[in-house]
Amino acid sequence: MDLSKFEKTFTQLYGKEKLATQYKRFESLVENYKKRIVRKLDNCLKYKINLINADGFGFDTERFPEYSDIMRFICDEARNRGIHISVGGY
């Protein structure tokens, strides 16, 4: 979905203040997800797990705007810990 269309429709329905609130909520969800993944990677390191099977089926940067940034962050964090990520995809 084109983000500008979404913004326009959402703003018409709920107003700009509600849209700003939703953006803040989404940003906090993304940050919490990143923190949770880092904890899981630390657990993998602790228990000497060096391979993780990860999401990749239906990989699409249009899932939501920050999707590719999150995946890049996860790969960097895993690489820093010496953990390989096996990604299936099509």
PDB file of C-alpha atoms in Angstrom:
ATOM      1  CA  MET A   1       0.000   0.000   0.000  1.00  0.00           C
ATOM      2  CA  ASP A   2       1.278   3.432  -0.888  1.00  0.00           C
ATOM      3  CA  LEU A   3       2.087   5.169   2.393  1.00  0.00           C
ATOM      4  CA  SER A   4       0.888   8.552   1.200  1.00  0.00           C
ATOM      5  CA  LYS A   5      -2.521   7.047   0.338  1.00  0.00           C
ATOM      6  CA  PHE A   6      -2.624   5.455   3.772  1.00  0.00           C
ATOM      7  CA  GLU A   7      -1.706   8.721   5.457  1.00  0.00           C
ATOM      8  CA  LYS A   8      -4.314  10.634   3.494  1.00  0.00           C
ATOM      9  CA  THR A   9      -7.089   8.130   4.211  1.00  0.00           C
ATOM     10  CA  PHE A  10      -6.164   7.754   7.891  1.00  0.00           C
ATOM     11  CA  THR A  11      -5.953  11.525   8.355  1.00  0.00           C
ATOM     12  CA  GLN A  12      -9.365  12.004   6.754  1.00  0.00           C
ATOM     13  CA  LEU A  13     -10.905   9.372   9.004  1.00  0.00           C
ATOM     14  CA  TYR A  14      -9.186  10.097  12.311  1.00  0.00           C
ATOM     15  CA  GLY A  15      -7.259  13.374  12.098  1.00  0.00           C
ATOM     16  CA  LYS A  16      -3.568  14.284  12.198  1.00  0.00           C
ATOM     17  CA  GLU A  17      -3.212  13.892  15.962  1.00  0.00           C
ATOM     18  CA  LYS A  18      -4.343  10.269  15.845  1.00  0.00           C
ATOM     19  CA  LEU A  19      -1.954   9.615  12.940  1.00  0.00           C
ATOM     20  CA  ALA A  20       0.971  11.046  14.943  1.00  0.00           C
ATOM     21  CA  THR A  21      -0.016   8.878  17.924  1.00  0.00           C
ATOM     22  CA  GLN A  22      -0.087   5.773  15.739  1.00  0.00           C
ATOM     23  CA  TYR A  23       3.377   6.567  14.344  1.00  0.00           C
ATOM     24  CA  LYS A  24       4.770   6.901  17.881  1.00  0.00           C
ATOM     25  CA  ARG A  25       3.156   3.608  18.873  1.00  0.00           C
ATOM     26  CA  PHE A  26       4.595   1.863  15.817  1.00  0.00           C
ATOM     27  CA  GLU A  27       8.083   3.231  16.542  1.00  0.00           C
ATOM     28  CA  SER A  28       7.955   1.905  20.103  1.00  0.00           C
ATOM     29  CA  LEU A  29       6.831  -1.509  18.809  1.00  0.00           C
ATOM     30  CA  VAL A  30       9.783  -1.609  16.419  1.00  0.00           C
ATOM     31  CA  GLU A  31      12.239  -0.658  19.165  1.00  0.00           C
ATOM     32  CA  ASN A  32      10.802  -3.273  21.537  1.00  0.00           C
ATOM     33  CA  TYR A  33      11.055  -5.902  18.799  1.00  0.00           C
ATOM     34  CA  LYS A  34      14.714  -5.043  18.216  1.00  0.00           C
ATOM     35  CA  LYS A  35      15.454  -5.304  21.956  1.00  0.00           C
ATOM     36  CA  ARG A  36      13.713  -8.689  22.135  1.00  0.00           C
ATOM     37  CA  ILE A  37      15.696 -10.017  19.164  1.00  0.00           C
ATOM     38  CA  VAL A  38      18.972  -8.849  20.726  1.00  0.00           C
ATOM     39  CA  ARG A  39      18.067 -10.712  23.941  1.00  0.00           C
ATOM     40  CA  LYS A  40      17.311 -13.851  21.913  1.00  0.00           C
ATOM     41  CA  LEU A  41      20.634 -13.542  20.073  1.00  0.00           C
ATOM     42  CA  ASP A  42      22.420 -13.166  23.408  1.00  0.00           C
ATOM     43  CA  ASN A  43      20.718 -16.365  24.609  1.00  0.00           C
ATOM     44  CA  CYS A  44      21.849 -18.149  21.454  1.00  0.00           C
ATOM     45  CA  LEU A  45      25.401 -17.011  22.147  1.00  0.00           C
ATOM     46  CA  LYS A  46      25.136 -18.117  25.773  1.00  0.00           C
ATOM     47  CA  TYR A  47      24.004 -21.632  24.793  1.00  0.00           C
ATOM     48  CA  LYS A  48      26.411 -21.858  21.835  1.00  0.00           C
ATOM     49  CA  ILE A  49      23.737 -21.880  19.144  1.00  0.00           C
ATOM     50  CA  ASN A  50      25.384 -20.615  15.988  1.00  0.00           C
ATOM     51  CA  LEU A  51      22.619 -21.002  13.383  1.00  0.00           C
ATOM     52  CA  ILE A  52      19.126 -19.540  13.336  1.00  0.00           C
ATOM     53  CA  ASN A  53      16.396 -20.174  10.798  1.00  0.00           C
ATOM     54  CA  ALA A  54      14.739 -16.864  10.018  1.00  0.00           C
ATOM     55  CA  ASP A  55      11.887 -15.276   8.117  1.00  0.00           C
ATOM     56  CA  GLY A  56      12.399 -14.852   4.429  1.00  0.00           C
ATOM     57  CA  PHE A  57       9.391 -16.404   2.788  1.00  0.00           C
ATOM     58  CA  GLY A  58       7.553 -13.641   1.050  1.00  0.00           C
ATOM     59  CA  PHE A  59      10.301 -11.118   1.827  1.00  0.00           C
ATOM     60  CA  ASP A  60       8.967  -7.809   0.699  1.00  0.00           C
ATOM     61  CA  THR A  61      10.280  -4.387   1.615  1.00  0.00           C
ATOM     62  CA  GLU A  62       6.736  -3.093   1.298  1.00  0.00           C
ATOM     63  CA  ARG A  63       5.475  -5.055   4.344  1.00  0.00           C
ATOM     64  CA  PHE A  64       5.976  -1.843   6.271  1.00  0.00           C
ATOM     65  CA  PRO A  65       8.462   0.991   5.739  1.00  0.00           C
ATOM     66  CA  GLU A  66      11.078  -0.115   8.303  1.00  0.00           C
ATOM     67  CA  TYR A  67      11.044  -3.845   7.451  1.00  0.00           C
ATOM     68  CA  SER A  68      14.327  -3.937   5.530  1.00  0.00           C
ATOM     69  CA  ASP A  69      16.042  -1.779   8.180  1.00  0.00           C
ATOM     70  CA  ILE A  70      14.934  -4.182  10.916  1.00  0.00           C
ATOM     71  CA  MET A  71      16.174  -7.210   8.967  1.00  0.00           C
ATOM     72  CA  ARG A  72      19.501  -5.462   8.342  1.00  0.00           C
ATOM     73  CA  PHE A  73      19.799  -4.658  12.059  1.00  0.00           C
ATOM     74  CA  ILE A  74      19.099  -8.288  13.001  1.00  0.00           C
ATOM     75  CA  CYS A  75      21.701  -9.565  10.529  1.00  0.00           C
ATOM     76  CA  ASP A  76      24.307  -7.122  11.829  1.00  0.00           C
ATOM     77  CA  GLU A  77      23.651  -8.072  15.445  1.00  0.00           C
ATOM     78  CA  ALA A  78      23.851 -11.787  14.615  1.00  0.00           C
ATOM     79  CA  ARG A  79      27.064 -11.296  12.632  1.00  0.00           C
ATOM     80  CA  ASN A  80      28.643  -9.418  15.553  1.00  0.00           C
ATOM     81  CA  ARG A  81      27.948 -12.463  17.739  1.00  0.00           C
ATOM     82  CA  GLY A  82      29.183 -15.007  15.197  1.00  0.00           C
ATOM     83  CA  ILE A  83      25.680 -16.377  14.601  1.00  0.00           C
ATOM     84  CA  HIS A  84      24.630 -17.389  11.094  1.00  0.00           C
ATOM     85  CA  ILE A  85      21.114 -16.764   9.872  1.00  0.00           C
ATOM     86  CA  SER A  86      19.603 -19.252   7.454  1.00  0.00           C
ATOM     87  CA  VAL A  87      16.910 -17.522   5.445  1.00  0.00           C
ATOM     88  CA  GLY A  88      14.461 -19.405   3.282  1.00  0.00           C
ATOM     89  CA  GLY A  89      12.700 -17.454   0.630  1.00  0.00           C
ATOM     90  CA  TYR A  90      11.227 -17.230  -2.788  1.00  0.00           C
TER      91      TYR A  90
END
